[in-house]
């Protein structure tokens, strides 16, 4: 069993714990928060869990892996502390603010002989793999990926109050929060783009509340839309020489219909989703339990995570989105 | 009655004649084609129509207005000939290859005291006007306009044969053919963009088979997708402070549903479409019959047509799409 520690006491951390429990192989051992009360409240549903308010004591306790879901901009320092204590790291997406941070963290992980896994859940969805298989015998003409989600922080935003998710000092914005799923899906299906573009609606804080852009490949491009200021009925689509594949989404994929050029519509058989984060939790448990056996897969995941980070950074640069962490 | 002459014997010319007949105010008088047989075959359904194979004789015959639907790149020379003969011009979209051509044609029209009307049908749709009214009390957060239409010329294209619609010497490609509807819709609803971007999948001929881009306004942007190599289930959407308006399309608009932030869905009452080109045919008849009364409307249409042409040209430049007509 992997002794699991948690940094970050938001909804996403509860979801990861649920997924870890469903996956098996993990044992929730400790929770860190700056305030004892927050840690205690968070851990309440999980029974016997050690609570820490001292970060050094937490990372040096008997843990195998720490799931890190602090605000984006804090990942870097937290990650260094975790890795230097010789613990494996599962870091919620977006893992780090830019390639410089990411490279340094990778160096420190290697020096301490521990692993870094970015919790980019859709990259691990079996259904996304089925889509990749379905596309294998087709010529790709392009794709349109759409992710719009009206933020719970919009009410504050409209009152001129910009929460963490919309702060450049917190490495926030729509692209790194929602667009990252689209970029990961594109990497899974099409590999690394040769160039990228991004046009953003910037807030006074300097980050994007919405935007759209392109991932350019040799013979086609993927157009991306991301919005935290609207709901949308747009599905995502992949265009091929044989027809158009319509996906309900590029994460939480549960419906895929192929509209053939001949007019036939074929529903692809996809797996039911038990929990959105289950497949990543399973993959991480397998890798962390047998790092030697899964070495190639781990290396692929780490390389992809760093490339995705680079892609997002280039897109940010194209749209003049600068994080304090970039300085 | 406006004596109507026709240049161009494709489907679109038949459609315009039908629309003109429904609109009233026009009398189909003459058809020009380089080949007598083509003109004769084209005019067959319309009874007593003069047939011309000599362009000068045609434009100097007793006509008030000529509808021009020759291939895009021929519009310019045909237009000059028409205007110099003192005839009004209705030119199928895209009117001209670039702003230089357009400015020159406008000069010649003024010198000859005749009018130029671009047949950009969706700009005249009453339903698009209803959408503009509906948006008047809302703050716009952006829009996503999508127009994908699998071209009948794709089969040839895949065999390496590039028809006129895909030739740079014919001023072809997806943006100027389909994207122009999106740009016109954006002008109708939001006015002139402050900057534009376009990323294209270029054919060996140098024009775009598909692309996506942005029309950037002060506080938001419109993302555009155009494809001649795929069908798509994507609707178009407009995002506002009160919710998302989902349109079946940005031309041939016949369904609009507003998804309020409160979860309510409201179907907007739109007019049934009798004929896609009817409303432009009616507008043009009114303007040409009473040019003094409609002077302001005419000036607005001409200015908009020139601005749309400029917008499309800037988008082409951004995507490295060059027409022979640009040289």
XYZ file of C-alpha atoms in Angstrom:
654
model
C 0.000 0.000 0.000
C 1.177 3.496 -0.877
C 1.023 5.760 2.138
C -0.684 8.879 0.772
C -0.344 12.420 2.080
C -2.447 15.354 0.930
C -1.605 19.030 0.518
C -4.594 21.188 -0.388
C -8.021 20.909 1.148
C -10.318 21.855 -1.749
C -12.932 19.766 -3.551
C -10.392 18.341 -5.981
C -8.416 16.767 -3.108
C -11.541 15.006 -1.825
C -12.162 13.758 -5.364
C -8.653 12.394 -5.669
C -8.998 10.563 -2.353
C -12.262 8.995 -3.536
C -10.576 7.938 -6.779
C -7.602 6.540 -4.838
C -9.952 4.550 -2.615
C -11.746 3.142 -5.679
C -8.429 2.378 -7.378
C -6.979 0.578 -4.370
C -3.277 0.489 -3.561
C -3.349 3.736 -1.555
C -3.736 4.304 2.151
C -4.612 7.860 3.179
C -2.123 8.585 5.964
C -1.720 12.315 6.501
C -3.154 15.694 5.606
C -1.348 19.026 5.691
C -2.915 22.444 6.051
C -1.627 25.712 7.485
C -4.552 25.643 9.912
C -5.215 22.638 12.143
C -8.955 23.206 11.935
C -8.941 23.104 8.128
C -6.924 19.871 8.120
C -9.168 18.333 10.733
C -12.360 19.310 8.913
C -10.966 18.006 5.630
C -9.888 14.650 7.129
C -13.100 14.138 9.074
C -14.699 11.669 6.576
C -11.567 9.494 6.390
C -11.098 8.146 9.932
C -7.560 7.677 11.237
C -5.450 10.301 9.432
C -2.501 12.251 10.846
C -2.929 16.028 10.696
C -0.022 18.417 10.125
C 0.346 22.183 10.159
C 4.152 21.985 9.921
C 5.116 21.322 6.301
C 8.591 19.920 7.107
C 7.183 17.525 9.691
C 4.484 16.467 7.210
C 6.824 15.707 4.284
C 9.234 13.890 6.607
C 6.535 11.687 8.121
C 6.073 8.086 6.959
C 4.635 8.703 3.500
C 5.307 7.227 0.053
C 3.549 9.776 -2.110
C 2.040 13.218 -1.666
C -0.877 14.499 -3.718
C -0.377 18.243 -4.160
C -3.421 20.417 -4.808
C -2.399 23.783 -3.396
C -3.018 26.898 -5.547
C -1.130 26.656 -8.890
C 1.595 29.131 -8.030
C 2.477 27.305 -4.798
C 3.047 23.926 -6.501
C 6.677 24.726 -7.252
C 7.881 25.403 -3.694
C 5.701 22.645 -2.268
C 7.019 20.208 -4.880
C 10.645 21.007 -4.052
C 9.962 20.430 -0.363
C 8.204 17.124 -1.070
C 10.851 15.800 -3.459
C 13.758 16.835 -1.253
C 12.127 14.808 1.522
C 12.324 11.777 -0.788
C 8.585 11.457 -1.396
C 6.940 10.778 -4.747
C 4.764 13.611 -6.038
C 1.343 13.598 -7.687
C 0.735 17.220 -8.611
C -2.659 18.497 -9.694
C -2.758 20.121 -13.145
C -1.464 22.633 -14.120
C 1.669 21.205 -12.489
C 4.017 24.206 -12.734
C 3.909 27.779 -13.977
C 6.513 27.433 -16.719
C 9.247 25.170 -18.161
C 11.955 26.698 -15.945
C 10.110 25.651 -12.787
C 9.308 22.253 -14.285
C 12.922 21.494 -15.301
C 14.212 22.387 -11.868
C 11.639 20.187 -10.157
C 12.563 17.292 -12.472
C 16.249 17.707 -11.561
C 15.435 17.626 -7.870
C 13.226 14.546 -8.321
C 16.043 12.716 -10.123
C 18.570 13.686 -7.480
C 16.252 12.290 -4.811
C 15.260 9.206 -6.801
C 11.530 9.942 -6.682
C 8.846 10.430 -9.323
C 6.655 13.345 -10.477
C 3.206 12.621 -11.889
C 0.903 15.372 -13.173
C -2.758 14.683 -12.438
C -4.046 15.465 -15.933
C -6.919 13.082 -15.685
C -8.165 12.986 -19.262
C -4.806 11.792 -20.590
C -5.458 8.594 -18.627
C -9.080 8.070 -19.657
C -9.485 4.680 -21.349
C -12.113 6.260 -23.606
C -9.586 8.744 -24.978
C -7.404 5.743 -25.804
C -10.352 4.164 -27.643
C -10.704 7.371 -29.681
C -7.007 7.194 -30.565
C -7.510 3.580 -31.723
C -10.555 4.567 -33.773
C -8.580 7.308 -35.533
C -5.590 5.078 -36.311
C -6.752 4.151 -39.848
C -7.989 7.635 -40.750
C -6.342 10.742 -42.175
C -6.786 13.649 -39.758
C -8.044 16.930 -41.230
C -8.165 18.743 -37.908
C -10.202 19.126 -34.761
C -12.148 21.612 -32.741
C -11.857 21.313 -28.961
C -14.194 23.307 -26.761
C -14.216 23.717 -23.002
C -16.435 26.390 -21.479
C -17.367 26.347 -17.830
C -18.985 29.290 -16.093
C -16.776 29.887 -13.081
C -18.210 30.023 -9.589
C -15.901 33.035 -9.203
C -17.620 35.058 -11.959
C -19.930 36.777 -9.493
C -16.948 38.148 -7.565
C -15.170 38.975 -10.810
C -18.090 41.090 -11.983
C -17.840 42.956 -8.671
C -14.162 43.608 -9.394
C -12.903 40.927 -7.000
C -10.464 38.568 -8.685
C -10.107 35.241 -6.895
C -6.934 33.113 -7.046
C -8.094 31.403 -10.229
C -7.937 34.795 -11.988
C -4.649 36.095 -10.561
C -1.371 36.212 -12.480
C 0.515 35.933 -9.184
C -1.382 32.659 -8.643
C -0.587 31.451 -12.205
C -4.307 31.372 -13.009
C -6.556 31.890 -16.016
C -8.707 29.891 -18.397
C -5.937 28.455 -20.581
C -3.916 26.756 -17.848
C -7.049 25.651 -15.992
C -9.308 24.416 -18.833
C -7.173 24.642 -21.970
C -4.702 22.171 -20.473
C -7.276 19.379 -20.941
C -7.544 20.259 -24.625
C -3.775 20.337 -25.011
C -3.403 16.981 -23.246
C -6.125 15.474 -25.473
C -4.304 16.797 -28.549
C -1.016 15.288 -27.338
C -2.750 11.947 -26.758
C -4.359 11.894 -30.202
C -1.934 13.830 -32.405
C 1.349 14.297 -30.520
C 3.298 17.521 -30.085
C 2.193 20.500 -32.207
C 4.801 22.254 -34.332
C 3.541 25.707 -33.385
C 0.757 27.295 -31.368
C -1.290 30.499 -31.192
C -3.590 31.935 -28.564
C -5.817 35.004 -28.456
C -7.136 35.901 -25.024
C -9.637 38.172 -23.355
C -7.454 39.502 -20.565
C -8.645 40.604 -17.154
C -7.106 43.624 -15.391
C -5.048 41.041 -13.463
C -3.301 40.091 -16.706
C -4.712 36.568 -17.071
C -7.334 35.238 -19.457
C -10.993 34.776 -18.593
C -11.511 33.297 -22.067
C -9.569 32.679 -25.222
C -9.216 30.694 -28.392
C -6.251 29.425 -30.298
C -4.650 26.868 -32.528
C -2.364 23.880 -32.147
C -0.702 23.593 -35.537
C 0.458 20.218 -36.885
C 2.099 19.406 -40.189
C -1.074 18.865 -42.239
C -3.856 20.215 -40.033
C -4.612 22.228 -36.939
C -6.674 21.875 -33.800
C -8.725 24.925 -32.885
C -9.308 25.441 -29.181
C -11.887 27.468 -27.283
C -11.705 28.009 -23.523
C -14.088 30.093 -21.450
C -14.605 30.616 -17.746
C -17.210 33.322 -18.426
C -19.827 31.238 -20.241
C -21.570 27.932 -20.591
C -21.520 26.332 -24.021
C -23.423 23.674 -25.928
C -20.496 23.093 -28.296
C -19.244 19.526 -28.456
C -15.700 18.774 -29.598
C -15.065 17.380 -33.072
C -12.341 15.561 -34.955
C -12.368 15.792 -38.758
C -11.078 12.908 -40.870
C -11.011 11.746 -44.477
C -13.856 9.362 -43.630
C -16.097 11.698 -41.655
C -16.467 13.705 -38.473
C -16.178 12.302 -34.958
C -18.304 14.244 -32.470
C -17.256 13.942 -28.814
C -19.341 15.104 -25.865
C -16.102 16.533 -24.412
C -12.324 16.156 -24.416
C -12.448 15.134 -20.755
C -15.102 13.019 -19.069
C -15.566 11.452 -22.505
C -18.715 9.371 -22.516
C -20.261 9.799 -25.949
C -18.620 9.620 -29.360
C -20.544 9.550 -32.627
C -18.923 9.176 -35.999
C -20.760 10.894 -38.844
C -19.428 9.161 -41.948
C -19.198 11.005 -45.260
C -21.744 8.468 -46.519
C -24.280 9.850 -44.023
C -24.093 6.896 -41.652
C -23.894 7.736 -37.962
C -22.096 5.233 -35.771
C -21.998 5.397 -31.981
C -18.648 4.238 -30.635
C -18.794 1.792 -27.724
C -17.201 3.637 -24.810
C -16.638 2.579 -21.216
C -18.947 3.939 -18.536
C -17.178 6.404 -16.238
C -17.077 5.293 -12.589
C -15.097 8.286 -11.368
C -13.411 10.968 -13.459
C -10.073 10.550 -11.666
C -10.126 6.771 -11.235
C -8.011 5.887 -14.246
C -5.234 8.311 -13.366
C -5.273 7.083 -9.758
C -4.934 3.499 -11.035
C -2.131 4.422 -13.429
C -0.218 6.299 -10.728
C -0.611 3.434 -8.233
C 0.777 0.978 -10.783
C 3.755 3.211 -11.608
C 4.576 4.051 -7.989
C 4.247 0.425 -6.878
C 6.422 -0.933 -9.709
C 8.549 1.973 -10.921
C 10.998 -0.293 -12.755
C 8.317 -2.145 -14.693
C 6.570 1.111 -15.646
C 9.714 3.103 -16.345
C 8.950 3.729 -20.021
C 5.384 4.780 -19.287
C 6.593 7.092 -16.537
C 9.183 8.668 -18.813
C 6.536 9.182 -21.476
C 4.178 10.827 -18.981
C 6.885 13.106 -17.625
C 8.062 14.124 -21.101
C 4.473 14.794 -22.149
C 3.800 16.844 -19.014
C 6.867 18.981 -19.715
C 5.916 19.398 -23.384
C 2.341 20.349 -22.466
C 3.763 22.899 -20.040
C 5.941 24.291 -22.833
C 2.963 24.438 -25.215
C 0.839 26.304 -22.679
C 3.696 28.696 -21.967
C 4.129 29.461 -25.682
C 0.383 30.047 -25.963
C 0.482 32.379 -22.966
C 3.381 34.287 -24.485
C 1.454 34.640 -27.748
C -1.451 36.186 -25.825
C 0.724 38.344 -23.529
C -0.248 36.427 -20.404
C 2.599 36.745 -17.922
C 2.756 35.116 -14.521
C 4.756 36.569 -11.650
C 6.455 33.155 -11.624
C 7.859 33.907 -15.108
C 9.912 36.883 -13.908
C -39.255 47.269 -62.867
C -35.486 46.829 -62.790
C -34.251 45.224 -65.979
C -31.916 42.501 -64.709
C -28.966 41.000 -66.546
C -27.016 37.963 -65.369
C -23.339 37.074 -65.688
C -22.501 33.590 -64.446
C -24.548 30.490 -65.103
C -24.017 28.456 -61.932
C -26.548 27.361 -59.314
C -26.169 30.584 -57.347
C -27.376 32.642 -60.344
C -30.531 30.520 -60.620
C -31.075 31.035 -56.890
C -30.728 34.788 -57.205
C -33.238 34.869 -60.066
C -35.722 32.879 -57.953
C -35.194 35.298 -55.073
C -35.613 38.284 -57.420
C -38.860 36.813 -58.751
C -40.152 36.306 -55.190
C -39.037 39.804 -54.199
C -40.700 41.490 -57.163
C -39.389 44.667 -58.772
C -37.024 42.831 -61.137
C -37.541 41.717 -64.708
C -35.017 39.173 -65.988
C -33.963 40.638 -69.339
C -30.642 39.215 -70.491
C -28.072 36.531 -69.770
C -24.406 36.582 -70.740
C -22.147 33.596 -71.196
C -19.069 33.039 -73.326
C -20.905 30.149 -74.997
C -24.333 30.635 -76.578
C -25.359 27.110 -75.612
C -24.575 27.712 -71.936
C -26.560 30.961 -71.918
C -29.457 29.326 -73.720
C -29.528 26.341 -71.387
C -29.345 28.615 -68.352
C -32.178 30.881 -69.570
C -34.430 28.020 -70.636
C -36.690 28.096 -67.521
C -37.240 31.858 -67.746
C -39.040 32.403 -71.091
C -38.254 35.538 -73.063
C -34.648 36.446 -72.178
C -32.012 37.950 -74.481
C -28.841 35.866 -74.771
C -25.391 37.405 -75.220
C -21.939 36.000 -75.862
C -20.458 39.462 -76.468
C -19.811 41.130 -73.105
C -19.756 44.702 -74.471
C -23.031 44.207 -76.309
C -24.538 42.671 -73.154
C -23.552 45.471 -70.757
C -24.666 48.097 -73.289
C -28.084 46.530 -73.833
C -31.174 47.930 -72.089
C -30.452 46.858 -68.521
C -30.676 48.609 -65.138
C -28.688 46.206 -63.023
C -26.408 43.246 -63.594
C -26.044 40.383 -61.134
C -22.448 39.165 -61.355
C -21.672 35.587 -60.348
C -18.614 34.752 -62.413
C -15.646 33.076 -60.641
C -14.304 35.319 -57.816
C -11.178 36.455 -59.614
C -13.145 37.619 -62.670
C -15.484 39.904 -60.670
C -13.083 42.830 -60.891
C -12.791 43.080 -64.677
C -16.458 42.225 -65.174
C -17.447 44.870 -62.622
C -15.406 47.572 -64.345
C -17.037 46.719 -67.671
C -20.522 46.779 -66.113
C -20.020 50.044 -64.226
C -18.388 51.815 -67.152
C -21.493 50.929 -69.178
C -23.529 52.796 -66.561
C -25.262 49.759 -65.087
C -25.784 49.089 -61.387
C -23.921 46.061 -60.051
C -24.998 43.297 -57.689
C -21.864 41.233 -57.174
C -21.927 37.817 -55.535
C -19.756 37.473 -52.432
C -16.783 37.597 -52.134
C -17.087 40.775 -54.217
C -13.415 41.494 -54.931
C -10.037 39.941 -54.213
C -8.621 42.770 -52.110
C -9.128 46.411 -51.026
C -7.151 47.777 -53.994
C -9.567 46.196 -56.466
C -12.541 47.255 -54.364
C -11.455 50.913 -54.100
C -10.904 51.151 -57.821
C -14.313 49.663 -58.577
C -15.934 52.121 -56.147
C -14.228 55.047 -57.916
C -15.492 53.849 -61.276
C -19.016 53.378 -59.905
C -19.026 56.937 -58.542
C -17.713 58.354 -61.810
C -20.525 56.579 -63.651
C -23.187 57.406 -61.068
C -24.140 53.769 -60.458
C -24.242 51.561 -57.371
C -22.344 48.469 -56.170
C -24.111 45.970 -53.925
C -22.381 42.873 -52.555
C -24.690 39.868 -52.337
C -23.746 38.873 -48.787
C -27.110 37.406 -48.036
C -26.905 36.852 -44.303
C -26.235 40.536 -43.620
C -29.775 41.151 -44.911
C -31.519 38.356 -43.015
C -34.279 39.786 -40.824
C -33.479 37.072 -38.274
C -29.925 38.347 -37.878
C -31.457 41.755 -37.159
C -33.661 40.146 -34.489
C -30.536 38.660 -32.900
C -28.930 42.112 -32.867
C -32.052 43.487 -31.127
C -32.004 40.643 -28.598
C -28.366 41.376 -27.732
C -28.887 45.128 -27.351
C -29.384 45.033 -23.554
C -26.644 42.477 -22.895
C -22.899 42.700 -22.326
C -21.087 40.643 -24.965
C -18.403 38.240 -23.715
C -17.619 36.838 -27.150
C -18.853 34.435 -29.771
C -17.947 31.290 -31.617
C -18.946 31.167 -35.285
C -18.681 27.887 -37.154
C -19.190 27.151 -40.830
C -18.117 23.770 -42.168
C -19.387 22.459 -45.467
C -17.870 19.450 -47.178
C -17.110 20.692 -50.676
C -18.385 18.872 -53.736
C -14.857 19.469 -55.062
C -13.183 17.426 -52.298
C -13.210 14.264 -54.396
C -11.188 15.989 -57.114
C -8.976 17.628 -54.517
C -8.080 14.254 -53.009
C -7.091 13.150 -56.532
C -4.798 16.190 -56.751
C -7.165 18.180 -58.975
C -7.827 21.640 -57.570
C -11.001 23.236 -58.917
C -11.498 27.012 -59.178
C -12.769 27.222 -55.611
C -9.319 26.044 -54.435
C -7.117 28.141 -56.735
C -5.197 31.237 -55.651
C -5.405 32.554 -59.201
C -9.201 32.322 -58.836
C -9.105 34.063 -55.424
C -10.561 30.958 -53.792
C -10.366 29.162 -50.454
C -12.493 28.514 -47.384
C -12.092 31.912 -45.705
C -13.355 34.083 -48.559
C -16.067 31.574 -49.481
C -17.449 30.557 -46.058
C -15.635 32.771 -43.565
C -17.108 35.857 -45.213
C -20.534 34.937 -43.778
C -19.034 34.814 -40.301
C -17.297 38.152 -40.791
C -20.485 39.766 -42.101
C -22.445 38.375 -39.131
C -19.819 39.800 -36.773
C -20.036 43.216 -38.463
C -23.830 43.135 -38.156
C -23.767 42.226 -34.468
C -20.547 43.787 -33.172
C -19.178 46.189 -35.807
C -15.629 46.356 -37.120
C -13.000 44.326 -35.242
C -9.877 46.106 -34.040
C -7.586 43.286 -35.149
C -7.833 39.835 -36.683
C -5.921 36.548 -36.833
C -6.234 33.501 -39.042
C -4.501 30.123 -39.068
C -5.051 28.075 -42.203
C -4.489 24.602 -43.565
C -3.024 25.525 -46.935
C -3.345 23.489 -50.111
C -0.445 23.216 -52.582
C -2.285 25.942 -54.547
C -1.643 28.359 -51.678
C -5.243 28.786 -50.511
C -6.976 27.429 -47.435
C -9.115 24.297 -47.366
C -9.851 25.016 -43.692
C -8.856 27.437 -41.008
C -9.727 29.102 -37.760
C -9.163 32.550 -36.410
C -10.220 35.438 -34.274
C -11.970 38.763 -34.736
C -10.749 40.832 -31.814
C -12.916 43.589 -30.297
C -12.187 45.865 -27.388
C -13.531 43.617 -24.617
C -14.021 40.246 -26.284
C -13.270 38.219 -29.379
C -15.172 36.133 -31.885
C -13.563 32.807 -32.729
C -14.203 31.534 -36.237
C -13.943 28.079 -37.765
C -14.246 27.467 -41.511
C -13.887 24.127 -43.247
C -14.485 22.912 -46.771
C -13.061 19.488 -45.903
C -15.579 18.401 -43.276
C -19.132 18.441 -42.073
C -19.737 19.686 -38.555
C -22.444 19.500 -35.915
C -21.176 22.661 -34.214
C -23.742 25.429 -33.830
C -22.648 29.039 -33.435
C -22.821 30.719 -30.041
C -22.835 34.204 -28.592
C -21.785 34.613 -24.961
C -23.291 37.365 -22.810
C -23.466 38.471 -19.190
C -26.946 36.940 -19.018
C -26.296 33.626 -20.741
C -25.413 31.932 -24.007
C -27.317 32.340 -27.261
C -27.075 29.229 -29.449
C -27.726 29.774 -33.168
C -28.255 27.003 -35.698
C -25.964 28.971 -38.027
C -24.703 32.467 -38.830
C -26.488 32.312 -42.199
C -29.847 30.723 -42.912
C -30.635 31.514 -39.284
C -33.789 29.706 -38.259
C -33.275 28.629 -34.669
C -31.972 30.634 -31.727
C -32.097 29.435 -28.127
C -30.981 31.506 -25.193
C -29.602 29.508 -22.277
C -29.860 31.902 -19.350
C -27.402 31.734 -16.463
C -30.417 30.848 -14.320
C -30.841 27.629 -16.327
C -33.894 28.816 -18.252
C -33.905 28.080 -21.976
C -35.846 30.490 -24.147
C -36.510 29.969 -27.849
C -36.415 33.247 -29.740
C -39.288 33.841 -32.158
C -37.655 33.979 -35.597
C -39.168 34.457 -39.030
C -39.560 31.422 -41.286
C -37.166 31.526 -44.244
C -38.933 31.611 -47.622
C -35.761 31.806 -49.678
C -32.209 32.349 -48.423
C -31.579 35.226 -50.845
C -35.024 36.849 -50.716
C -34.218 39.529 -48.173
C -31.121 40.744 -49.985
C -33.035 40.764 -53.287
C -35.748 42.879 -51.628
C -33.219 45.253 -50.084
C -31.375 45.693 -53.380
C -34.625 46.317 -55.293
C -35.611 49.014 -52.801
C -32.211 50.721 -53.002
C -31.949 50.548 -56.786
C -35.521 51.759 -57.273
C -35.165 54.692 -54.842
C -31.439 55.388 -54.574
C -31.970 58.837 -53.042
C -34.288 57.610 -50.307
C -31.951 54.717 -49.455
C -28.721 56.666 -49.773
C -27.656 56.219 -46.143
C -28.404 52.514 -46.186
C -26.496 52.133 -49.437
C -23.499 53.999 -48.064
C -23.547 51.804 -44.963
C -23.671 48.637 -47.064
C -20.833 49.780 -49.304
C -18.651 50.839 -46.376
C -19.339 47.528 -44.644
C -18.529 45.557 -47.799
C -15.201 47.368 -48.116
C -14.402 46.862 -44.433
C -15.280 43.159 -44.634
C -12.999 42.894 -47.655
C -10.221 44.560 -45.659
C -10.814 42.217 -42.702
C -10.644 39.139 -44.933
C -7.500 40.454 -46.603
C -5.800 41.006 -43.234
C -6.802 37.491 -42.192
C -5.392 36.082 -45.431
C -2.151 37.969 -44.892
C -1.908 36.579 -41.363
C -2.218 33.046 -42.768
C 0.069 33.642 -45.774
C -2.729 33.234 -48.293
C -1.818 35.246 -51.383
C -3.958 35.644 -54.458
C -2.497 36.332 -57.892
C -4.784 39.386 -57.817
C -2.731 40.752 -54.883
C 0.467 41.030 -56.930
